[in-house]
mmCIF file with all atom_site columns, C-alpha atoms in Angstrom:
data_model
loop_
_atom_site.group_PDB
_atom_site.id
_atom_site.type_symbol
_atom_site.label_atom_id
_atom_site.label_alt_id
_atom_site.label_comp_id
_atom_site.label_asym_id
_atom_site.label_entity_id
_atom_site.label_seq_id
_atom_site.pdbx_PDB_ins_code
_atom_site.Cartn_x
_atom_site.Cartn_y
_atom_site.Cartn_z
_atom_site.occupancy
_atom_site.B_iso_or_equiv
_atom_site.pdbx_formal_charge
_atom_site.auth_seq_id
_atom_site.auth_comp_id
_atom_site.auth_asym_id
_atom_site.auth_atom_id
_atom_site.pdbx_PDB_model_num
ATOM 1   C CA . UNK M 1 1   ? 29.370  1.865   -14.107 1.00 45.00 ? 1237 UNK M CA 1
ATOM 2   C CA . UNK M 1 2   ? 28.072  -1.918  -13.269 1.00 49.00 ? 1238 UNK M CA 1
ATOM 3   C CA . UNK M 1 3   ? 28.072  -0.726  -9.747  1.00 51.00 ? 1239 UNK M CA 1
ATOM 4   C CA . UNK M 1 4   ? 25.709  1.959   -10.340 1.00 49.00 ? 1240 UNK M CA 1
ATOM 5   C CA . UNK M 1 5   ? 23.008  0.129   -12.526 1.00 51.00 ? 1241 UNK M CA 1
ATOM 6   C CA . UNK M 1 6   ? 22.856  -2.503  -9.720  1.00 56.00 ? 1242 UNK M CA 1
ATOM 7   C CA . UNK M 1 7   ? 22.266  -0.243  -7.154  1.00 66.00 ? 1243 UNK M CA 1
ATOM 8   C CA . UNK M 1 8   ? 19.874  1.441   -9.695  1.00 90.00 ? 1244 UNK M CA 1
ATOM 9   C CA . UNK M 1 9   ? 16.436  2.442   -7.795  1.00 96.00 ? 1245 UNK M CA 1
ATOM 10  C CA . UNK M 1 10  ? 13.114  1.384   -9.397  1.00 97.00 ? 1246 UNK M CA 1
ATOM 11  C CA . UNK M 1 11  ? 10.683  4.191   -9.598  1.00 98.00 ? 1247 UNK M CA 1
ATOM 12  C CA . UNK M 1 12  ? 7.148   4.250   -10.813 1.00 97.00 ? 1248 UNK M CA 1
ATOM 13  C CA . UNK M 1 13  ? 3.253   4.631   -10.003 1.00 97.00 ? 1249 UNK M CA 1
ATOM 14  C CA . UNK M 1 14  ? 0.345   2.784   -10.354 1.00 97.00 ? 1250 UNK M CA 1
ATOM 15  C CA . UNK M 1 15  ? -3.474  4.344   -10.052 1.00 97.00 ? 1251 UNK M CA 1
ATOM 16  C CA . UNK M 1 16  ? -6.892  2.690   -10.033 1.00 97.00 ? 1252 UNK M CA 1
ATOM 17  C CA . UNK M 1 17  ? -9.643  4.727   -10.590 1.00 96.00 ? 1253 UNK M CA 1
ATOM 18  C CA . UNK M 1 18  ? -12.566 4.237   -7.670  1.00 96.00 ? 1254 UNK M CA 1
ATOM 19  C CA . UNK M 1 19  ? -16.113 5.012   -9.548  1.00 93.00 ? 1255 UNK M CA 1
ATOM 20  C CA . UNK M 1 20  ? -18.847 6.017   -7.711  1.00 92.00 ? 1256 UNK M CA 1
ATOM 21  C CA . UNK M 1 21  ? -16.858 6.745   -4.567  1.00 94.00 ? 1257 UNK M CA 1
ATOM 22  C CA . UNK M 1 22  ? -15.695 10.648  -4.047  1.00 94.00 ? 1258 UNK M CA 1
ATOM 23  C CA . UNK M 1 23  ? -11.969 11.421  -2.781  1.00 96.00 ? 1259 UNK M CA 1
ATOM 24  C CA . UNK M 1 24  ? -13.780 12.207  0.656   1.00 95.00 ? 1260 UNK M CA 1
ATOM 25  C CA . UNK M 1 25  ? -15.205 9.070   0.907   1.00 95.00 ? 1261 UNK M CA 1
ATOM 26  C CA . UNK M 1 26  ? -12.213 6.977   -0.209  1.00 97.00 ? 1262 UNK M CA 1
ATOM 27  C CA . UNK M 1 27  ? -9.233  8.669   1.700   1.00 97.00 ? 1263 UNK M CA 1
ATOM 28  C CA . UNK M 1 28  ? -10.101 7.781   5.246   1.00 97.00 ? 1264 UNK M CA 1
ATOM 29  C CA . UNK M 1 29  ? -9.789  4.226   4.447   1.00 96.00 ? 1265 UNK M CA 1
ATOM 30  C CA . UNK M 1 30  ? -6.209  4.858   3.469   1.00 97.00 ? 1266 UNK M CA 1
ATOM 31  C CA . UNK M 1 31  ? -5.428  7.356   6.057   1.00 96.00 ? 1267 UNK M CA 1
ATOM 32  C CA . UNK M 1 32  ? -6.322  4.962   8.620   1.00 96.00 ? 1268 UNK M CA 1
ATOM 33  C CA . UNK M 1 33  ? -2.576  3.494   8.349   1.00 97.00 ? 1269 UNK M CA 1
ATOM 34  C CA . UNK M 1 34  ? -2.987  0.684   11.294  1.00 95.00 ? 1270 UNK M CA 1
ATOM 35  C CA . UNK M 1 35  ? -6.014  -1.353  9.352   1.00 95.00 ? 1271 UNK M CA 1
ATOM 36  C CA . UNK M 1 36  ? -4.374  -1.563  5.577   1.00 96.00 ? 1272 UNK M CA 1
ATOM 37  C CA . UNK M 1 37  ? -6.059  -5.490  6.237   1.00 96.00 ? 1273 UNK M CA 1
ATOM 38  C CA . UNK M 1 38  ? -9.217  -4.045  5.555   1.00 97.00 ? 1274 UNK M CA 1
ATOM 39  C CA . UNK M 1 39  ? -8.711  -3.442  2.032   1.00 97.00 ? 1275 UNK M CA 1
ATOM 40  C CA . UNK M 1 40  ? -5.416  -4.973  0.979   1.00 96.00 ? 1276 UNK M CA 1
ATOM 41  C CA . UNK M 1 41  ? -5.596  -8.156  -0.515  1.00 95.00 ? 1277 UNK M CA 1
ATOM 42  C CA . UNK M 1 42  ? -2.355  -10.013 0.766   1.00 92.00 ? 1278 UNK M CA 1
ATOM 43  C CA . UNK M 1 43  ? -2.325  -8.373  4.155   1.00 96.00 ? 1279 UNK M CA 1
ATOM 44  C CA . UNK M 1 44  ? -4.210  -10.939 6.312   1.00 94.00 ? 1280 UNK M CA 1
ATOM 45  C CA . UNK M 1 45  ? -2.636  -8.607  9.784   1.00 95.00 ? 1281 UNK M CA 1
ATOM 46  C CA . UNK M 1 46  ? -2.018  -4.930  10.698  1.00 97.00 ? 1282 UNK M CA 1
ATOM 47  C CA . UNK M 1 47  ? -2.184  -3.407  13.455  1.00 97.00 ? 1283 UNK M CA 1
ATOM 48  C CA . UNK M 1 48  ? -0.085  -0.030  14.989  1.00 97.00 ? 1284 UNK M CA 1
ATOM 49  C CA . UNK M 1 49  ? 3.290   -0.970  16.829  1.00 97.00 ? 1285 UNK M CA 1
ATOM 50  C CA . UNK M 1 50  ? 3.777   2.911   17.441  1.00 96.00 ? 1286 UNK M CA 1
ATOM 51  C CA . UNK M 1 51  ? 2.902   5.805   17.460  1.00 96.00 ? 1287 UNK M CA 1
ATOM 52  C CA . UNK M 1 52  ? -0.637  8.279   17.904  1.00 95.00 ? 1288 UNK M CA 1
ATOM 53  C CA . UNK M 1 53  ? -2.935  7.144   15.314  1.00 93.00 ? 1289 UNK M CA 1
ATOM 54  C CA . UNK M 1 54  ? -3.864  10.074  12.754  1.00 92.00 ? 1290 UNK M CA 1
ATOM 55  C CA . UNK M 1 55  ? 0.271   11.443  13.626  1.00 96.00 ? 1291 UNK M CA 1
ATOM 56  C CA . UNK M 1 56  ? 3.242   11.229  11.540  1.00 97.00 ? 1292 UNK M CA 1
ATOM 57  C CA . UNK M 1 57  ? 5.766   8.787   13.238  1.00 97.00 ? 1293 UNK M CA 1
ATOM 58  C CA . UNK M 1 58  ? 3.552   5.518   13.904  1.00 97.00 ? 1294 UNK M CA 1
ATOM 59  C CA . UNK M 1 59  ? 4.624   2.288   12.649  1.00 98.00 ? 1295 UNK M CA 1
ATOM 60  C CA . UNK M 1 60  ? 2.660   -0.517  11.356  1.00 98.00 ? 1296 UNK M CA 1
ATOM 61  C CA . UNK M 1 61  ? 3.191   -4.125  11.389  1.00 98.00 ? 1297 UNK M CA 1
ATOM 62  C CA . UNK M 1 62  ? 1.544   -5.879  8.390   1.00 97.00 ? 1298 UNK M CA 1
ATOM 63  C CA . UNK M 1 63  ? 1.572   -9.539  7.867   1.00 96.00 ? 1299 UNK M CA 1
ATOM 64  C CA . UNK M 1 64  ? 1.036   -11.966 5.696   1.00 93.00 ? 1300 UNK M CA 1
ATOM 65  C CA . UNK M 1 65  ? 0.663   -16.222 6.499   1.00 89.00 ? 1301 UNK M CA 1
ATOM 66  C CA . UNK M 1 66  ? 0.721   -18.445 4.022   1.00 82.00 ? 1302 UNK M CA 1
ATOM 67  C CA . UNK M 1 67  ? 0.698   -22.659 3.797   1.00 75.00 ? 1303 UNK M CA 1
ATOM 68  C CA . UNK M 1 68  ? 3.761   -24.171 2.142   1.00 69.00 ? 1304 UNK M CA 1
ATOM 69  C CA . UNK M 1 69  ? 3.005   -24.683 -1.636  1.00 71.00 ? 1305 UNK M CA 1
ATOM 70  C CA . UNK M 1 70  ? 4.403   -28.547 -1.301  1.00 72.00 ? 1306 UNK M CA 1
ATOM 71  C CA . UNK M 1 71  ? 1.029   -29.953 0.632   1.00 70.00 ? 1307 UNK M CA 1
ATOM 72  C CA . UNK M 1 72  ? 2.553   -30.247 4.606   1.00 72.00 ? 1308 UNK M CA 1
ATOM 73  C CA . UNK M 1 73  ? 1.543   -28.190 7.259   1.00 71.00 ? 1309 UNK M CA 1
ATOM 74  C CA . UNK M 1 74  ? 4.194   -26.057 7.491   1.00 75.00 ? 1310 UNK M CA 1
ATOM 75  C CA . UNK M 1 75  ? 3.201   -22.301 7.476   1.00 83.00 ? 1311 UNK M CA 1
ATOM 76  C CA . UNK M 1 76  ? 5.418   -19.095 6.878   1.00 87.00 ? 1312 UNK M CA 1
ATOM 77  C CA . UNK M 1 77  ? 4.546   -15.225 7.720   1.00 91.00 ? 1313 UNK M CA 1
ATOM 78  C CA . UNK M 1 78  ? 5.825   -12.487 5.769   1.00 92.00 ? 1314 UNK M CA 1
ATOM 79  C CA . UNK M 1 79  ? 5.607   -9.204  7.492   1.00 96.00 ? 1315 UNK M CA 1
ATOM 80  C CA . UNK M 1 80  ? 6.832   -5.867  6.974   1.00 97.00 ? 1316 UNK M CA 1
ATOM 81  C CA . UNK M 1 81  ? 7.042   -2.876  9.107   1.00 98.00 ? 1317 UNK M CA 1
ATOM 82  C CA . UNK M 1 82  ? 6.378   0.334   7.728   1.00 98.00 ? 1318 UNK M CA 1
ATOM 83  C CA . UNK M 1 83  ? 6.758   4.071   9.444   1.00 98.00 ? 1319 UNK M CA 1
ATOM 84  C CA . UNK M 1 84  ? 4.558   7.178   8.242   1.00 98.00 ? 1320 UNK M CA 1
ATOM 85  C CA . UNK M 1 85  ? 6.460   9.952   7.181   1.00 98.00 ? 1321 UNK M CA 1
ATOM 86  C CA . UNK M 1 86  ? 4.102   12.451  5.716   1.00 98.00 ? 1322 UNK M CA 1
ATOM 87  C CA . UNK M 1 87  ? 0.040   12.522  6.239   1.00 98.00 ? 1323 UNK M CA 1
ATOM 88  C CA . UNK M 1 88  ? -1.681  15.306  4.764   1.00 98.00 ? 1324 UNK M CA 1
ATOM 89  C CA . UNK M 1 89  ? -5.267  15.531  5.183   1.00 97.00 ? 1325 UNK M CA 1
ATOM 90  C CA . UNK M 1 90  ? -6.220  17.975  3.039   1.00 97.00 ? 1326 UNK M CA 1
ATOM 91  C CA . UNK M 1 91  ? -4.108  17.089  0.335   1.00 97.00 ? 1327 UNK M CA 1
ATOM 92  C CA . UNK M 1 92  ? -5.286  13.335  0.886   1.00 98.00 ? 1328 UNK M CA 1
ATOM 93  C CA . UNK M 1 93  ? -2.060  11.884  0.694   1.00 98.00 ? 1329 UNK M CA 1
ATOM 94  C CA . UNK M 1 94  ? 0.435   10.027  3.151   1.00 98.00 ? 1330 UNK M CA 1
ATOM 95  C CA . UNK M 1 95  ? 3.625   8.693   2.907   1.00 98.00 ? 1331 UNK M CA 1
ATOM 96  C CA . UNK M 1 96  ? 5.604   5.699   4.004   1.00 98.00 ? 1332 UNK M CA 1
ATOM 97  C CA . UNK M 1 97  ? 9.291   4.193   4.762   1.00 98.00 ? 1333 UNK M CA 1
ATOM 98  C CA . UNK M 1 98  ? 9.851   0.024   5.229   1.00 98.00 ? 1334 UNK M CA 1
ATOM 99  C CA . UNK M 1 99  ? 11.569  0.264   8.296   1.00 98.00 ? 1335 UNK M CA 1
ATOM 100 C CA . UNK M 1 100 ? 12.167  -3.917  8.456   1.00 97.00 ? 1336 UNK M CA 1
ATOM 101 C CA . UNK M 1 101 ? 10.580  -6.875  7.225   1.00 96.00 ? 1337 UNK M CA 1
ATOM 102 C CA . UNK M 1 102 ? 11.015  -10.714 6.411   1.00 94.00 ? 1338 UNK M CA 1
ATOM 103 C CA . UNK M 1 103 ? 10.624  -10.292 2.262   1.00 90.00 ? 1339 UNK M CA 1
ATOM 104 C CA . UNK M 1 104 ? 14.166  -8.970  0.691   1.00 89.00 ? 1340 UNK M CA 1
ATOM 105 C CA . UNK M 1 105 ? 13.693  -5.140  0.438   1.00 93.00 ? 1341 UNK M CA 1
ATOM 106 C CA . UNK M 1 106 ? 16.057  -2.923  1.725   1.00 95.00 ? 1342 UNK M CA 1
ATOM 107 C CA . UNK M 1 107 ? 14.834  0.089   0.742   1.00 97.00 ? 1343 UNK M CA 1
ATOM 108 C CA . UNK M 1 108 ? 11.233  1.190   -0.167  1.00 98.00 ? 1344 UNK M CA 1
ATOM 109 C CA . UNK M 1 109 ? 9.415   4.674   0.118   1.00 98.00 ? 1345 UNK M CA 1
ATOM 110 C CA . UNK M 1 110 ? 5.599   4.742   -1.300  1.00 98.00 ? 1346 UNK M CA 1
ATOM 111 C CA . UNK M 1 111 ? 3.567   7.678   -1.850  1.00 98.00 ? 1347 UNK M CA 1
ATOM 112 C CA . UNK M 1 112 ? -0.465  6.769   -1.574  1.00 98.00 ? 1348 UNK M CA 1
ATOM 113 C CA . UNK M 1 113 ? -2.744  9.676   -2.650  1.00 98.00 ? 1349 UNK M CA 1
ATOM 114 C CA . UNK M 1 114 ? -6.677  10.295  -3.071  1.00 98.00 ? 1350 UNK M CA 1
ATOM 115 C CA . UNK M 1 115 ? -7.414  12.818  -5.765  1.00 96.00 ? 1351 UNK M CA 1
ATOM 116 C CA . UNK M 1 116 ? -10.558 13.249  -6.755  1.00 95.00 ? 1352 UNK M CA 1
ATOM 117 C CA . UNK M 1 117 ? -11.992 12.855  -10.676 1.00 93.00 ? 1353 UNK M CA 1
ATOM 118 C CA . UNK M 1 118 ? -13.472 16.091  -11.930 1.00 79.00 ? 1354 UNK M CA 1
ATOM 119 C CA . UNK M 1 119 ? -15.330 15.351  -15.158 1.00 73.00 ? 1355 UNK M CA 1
ATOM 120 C CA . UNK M 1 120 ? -19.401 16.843  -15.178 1.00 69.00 ? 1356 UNK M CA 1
ATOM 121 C CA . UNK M 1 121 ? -21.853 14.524  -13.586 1.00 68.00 ? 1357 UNK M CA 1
ATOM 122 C CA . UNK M 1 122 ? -19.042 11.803  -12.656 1.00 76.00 ? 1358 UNK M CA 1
ATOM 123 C CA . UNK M 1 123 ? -18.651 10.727  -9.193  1.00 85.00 ? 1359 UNK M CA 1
ATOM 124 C CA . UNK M 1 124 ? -15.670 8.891   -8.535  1.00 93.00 ? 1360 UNK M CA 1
ATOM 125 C CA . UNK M 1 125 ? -11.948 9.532   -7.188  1.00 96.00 ? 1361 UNK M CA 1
ATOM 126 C CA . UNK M 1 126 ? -8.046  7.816   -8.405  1.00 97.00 ? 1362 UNK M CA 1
ATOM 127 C CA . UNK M 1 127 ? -5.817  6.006   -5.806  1.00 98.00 ? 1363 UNK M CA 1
ATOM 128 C CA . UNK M 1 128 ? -2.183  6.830   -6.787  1.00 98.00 ? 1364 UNK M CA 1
ATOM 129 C CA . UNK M 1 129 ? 0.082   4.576   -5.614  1.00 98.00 ? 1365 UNK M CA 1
ATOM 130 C CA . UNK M 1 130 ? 3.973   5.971   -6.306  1.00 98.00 ? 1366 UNK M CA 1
ATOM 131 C CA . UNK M 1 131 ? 6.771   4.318   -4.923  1.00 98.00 ? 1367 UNK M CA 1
ATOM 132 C CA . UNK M 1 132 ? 10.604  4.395   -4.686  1.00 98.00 ? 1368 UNK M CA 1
ATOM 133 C CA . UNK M 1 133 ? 12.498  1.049   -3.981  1.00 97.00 ? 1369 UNK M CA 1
ATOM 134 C CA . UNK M 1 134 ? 15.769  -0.553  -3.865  1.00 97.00 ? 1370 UNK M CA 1
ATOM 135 C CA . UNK M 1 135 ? 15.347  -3.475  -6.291  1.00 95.00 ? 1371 UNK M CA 1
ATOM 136 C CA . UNK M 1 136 ? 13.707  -6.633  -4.348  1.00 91.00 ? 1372 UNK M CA 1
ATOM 137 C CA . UNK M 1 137 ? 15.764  -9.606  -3.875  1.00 86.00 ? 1373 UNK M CA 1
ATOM 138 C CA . UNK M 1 138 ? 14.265  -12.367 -5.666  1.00 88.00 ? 1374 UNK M CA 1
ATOM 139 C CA . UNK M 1 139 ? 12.130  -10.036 -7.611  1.00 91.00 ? 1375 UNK M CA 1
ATOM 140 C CA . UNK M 1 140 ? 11.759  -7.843  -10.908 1.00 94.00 ? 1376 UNK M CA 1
ATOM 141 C CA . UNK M 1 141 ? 10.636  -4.300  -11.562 1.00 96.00 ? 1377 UNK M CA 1
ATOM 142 C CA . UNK M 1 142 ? 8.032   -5.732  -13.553 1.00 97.00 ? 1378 UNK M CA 1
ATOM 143 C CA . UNK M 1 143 ? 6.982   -7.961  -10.326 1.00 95.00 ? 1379 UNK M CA 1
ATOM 144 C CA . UNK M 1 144 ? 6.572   -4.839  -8.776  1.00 95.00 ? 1380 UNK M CA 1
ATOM 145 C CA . UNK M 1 145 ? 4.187   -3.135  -11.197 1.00 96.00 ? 1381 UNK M CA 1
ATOM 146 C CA . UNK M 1 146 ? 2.078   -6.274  -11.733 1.00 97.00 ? 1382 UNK M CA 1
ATOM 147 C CA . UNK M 1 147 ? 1.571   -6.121  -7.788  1.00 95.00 ? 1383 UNK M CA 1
ATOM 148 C CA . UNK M 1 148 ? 1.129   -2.557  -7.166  1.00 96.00 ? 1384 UNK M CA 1
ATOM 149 C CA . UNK M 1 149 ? -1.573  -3.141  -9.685  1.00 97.00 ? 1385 UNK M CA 1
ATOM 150 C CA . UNK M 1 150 ? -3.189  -6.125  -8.951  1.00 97.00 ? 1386 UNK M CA 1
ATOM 151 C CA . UNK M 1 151 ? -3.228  -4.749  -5.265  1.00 97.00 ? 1387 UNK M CA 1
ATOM 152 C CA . UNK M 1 152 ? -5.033  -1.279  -6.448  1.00 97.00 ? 1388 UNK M CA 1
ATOM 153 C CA . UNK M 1 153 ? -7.713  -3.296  -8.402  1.00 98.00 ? 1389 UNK M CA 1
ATOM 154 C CA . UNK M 1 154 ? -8.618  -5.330  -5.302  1.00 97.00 ? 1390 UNK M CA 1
ATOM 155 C CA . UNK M 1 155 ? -8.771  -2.676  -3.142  1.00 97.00 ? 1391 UNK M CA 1
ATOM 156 C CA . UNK M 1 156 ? -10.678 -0.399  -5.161  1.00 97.00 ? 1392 UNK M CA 1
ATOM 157 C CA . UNK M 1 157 ? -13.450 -2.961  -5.510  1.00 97.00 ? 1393 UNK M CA 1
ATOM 158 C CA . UNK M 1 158 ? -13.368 -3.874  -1.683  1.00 97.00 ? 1394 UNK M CA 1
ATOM 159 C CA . UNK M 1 159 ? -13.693 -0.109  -1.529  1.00 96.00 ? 1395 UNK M CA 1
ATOM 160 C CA . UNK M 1 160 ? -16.771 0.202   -3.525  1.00 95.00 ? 1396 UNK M CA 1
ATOM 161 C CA . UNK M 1 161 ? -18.206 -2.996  -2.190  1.00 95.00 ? 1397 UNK M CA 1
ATOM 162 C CA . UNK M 1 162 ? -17.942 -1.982  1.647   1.00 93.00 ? 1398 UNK M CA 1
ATOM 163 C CA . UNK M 1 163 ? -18.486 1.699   1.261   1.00 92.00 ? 1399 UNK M CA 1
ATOM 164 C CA . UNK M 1 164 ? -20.964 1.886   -1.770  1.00 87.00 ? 1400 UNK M CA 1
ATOM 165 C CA . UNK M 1 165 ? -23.926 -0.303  0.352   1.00 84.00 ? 1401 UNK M CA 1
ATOM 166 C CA . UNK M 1 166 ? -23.623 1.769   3.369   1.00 67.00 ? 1402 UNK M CA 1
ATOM 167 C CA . UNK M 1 167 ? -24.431 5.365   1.247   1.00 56.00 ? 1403 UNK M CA 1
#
């Protein structure tokens, strides 16, 4: 019974809502899966390893350099490599596997969608950002969430900020 709580997974999903930006105009910054630096806030690197882009089967690298906290020069990158399993267009949704990385997870699927909000004479669309993970070594669940929303926040206003002064 121990043995199966500890290799319990940790489930969940986290949504931001986008105002003033349609599903339309929001998914193709999220279905472009080799620049997630233009809009995440911790990813300083990305770029396509494999793979066609717009295809299911390319792999990103995404990285992340930091200083050490204790004042000497010494710098560290944390990267991750992730593959695309499912990209729907119409549906506005893809899908994604960590294949390897630097950070402690061994296992972590996320499901990023677009859907569009639907109330009268509001324009604006939700980011849904599900995920299934192995826990994260050094890490909590709670971690995870606080993350997964921080990171939806930022990127929703990046969104709006980019995207809003070019309409």
């Amino acid at each position: 019974m121990a043995q199966a709580q500890a290799r319990a997974k940790w489930e969940g999903k986290s949504s931001v809502e986008v105002a003033g930006l349609t599903a339309d105009q929001v998914w193709p910054c999220l279905e472009d899966f080799g620049n997630l630096h233009k809009w995440h806030p911790s990813v300083d690197t990305c770029y396509l390893e494999e793979g066609v882009p717009g295809k299911v089967g390319q792999v990103r690298y995404c990285g992340l350099t930091t200083k050490s906290s204790d004042g000497s020069d010494e710098i560290s990158v944390q990267w991750s490599k992730g593959k695309l399993i499912i990209l729907d267009p119409t549906e506005r949704c893809l899908s994604y596997q960590v294949t390897e990385n630097n950070v402690g997870i061994d296992y972590y699927v996320a499901t990023i969608k677009v859907l569009p909000i639907n109330d009268d004479g509001k324009t604006g669309s939700i980011i849904e950002w599900a995920y299934v993970a192995d826990p994260f070594v050094g890490s909590t669940h709670d971690d995870l969430v606080y993350y997964l929303n921080y990171t939806l926040q930022s990127m929703a206003k990046k969104m709006q900020q980019e995207l809003l002064k070019t309409t």
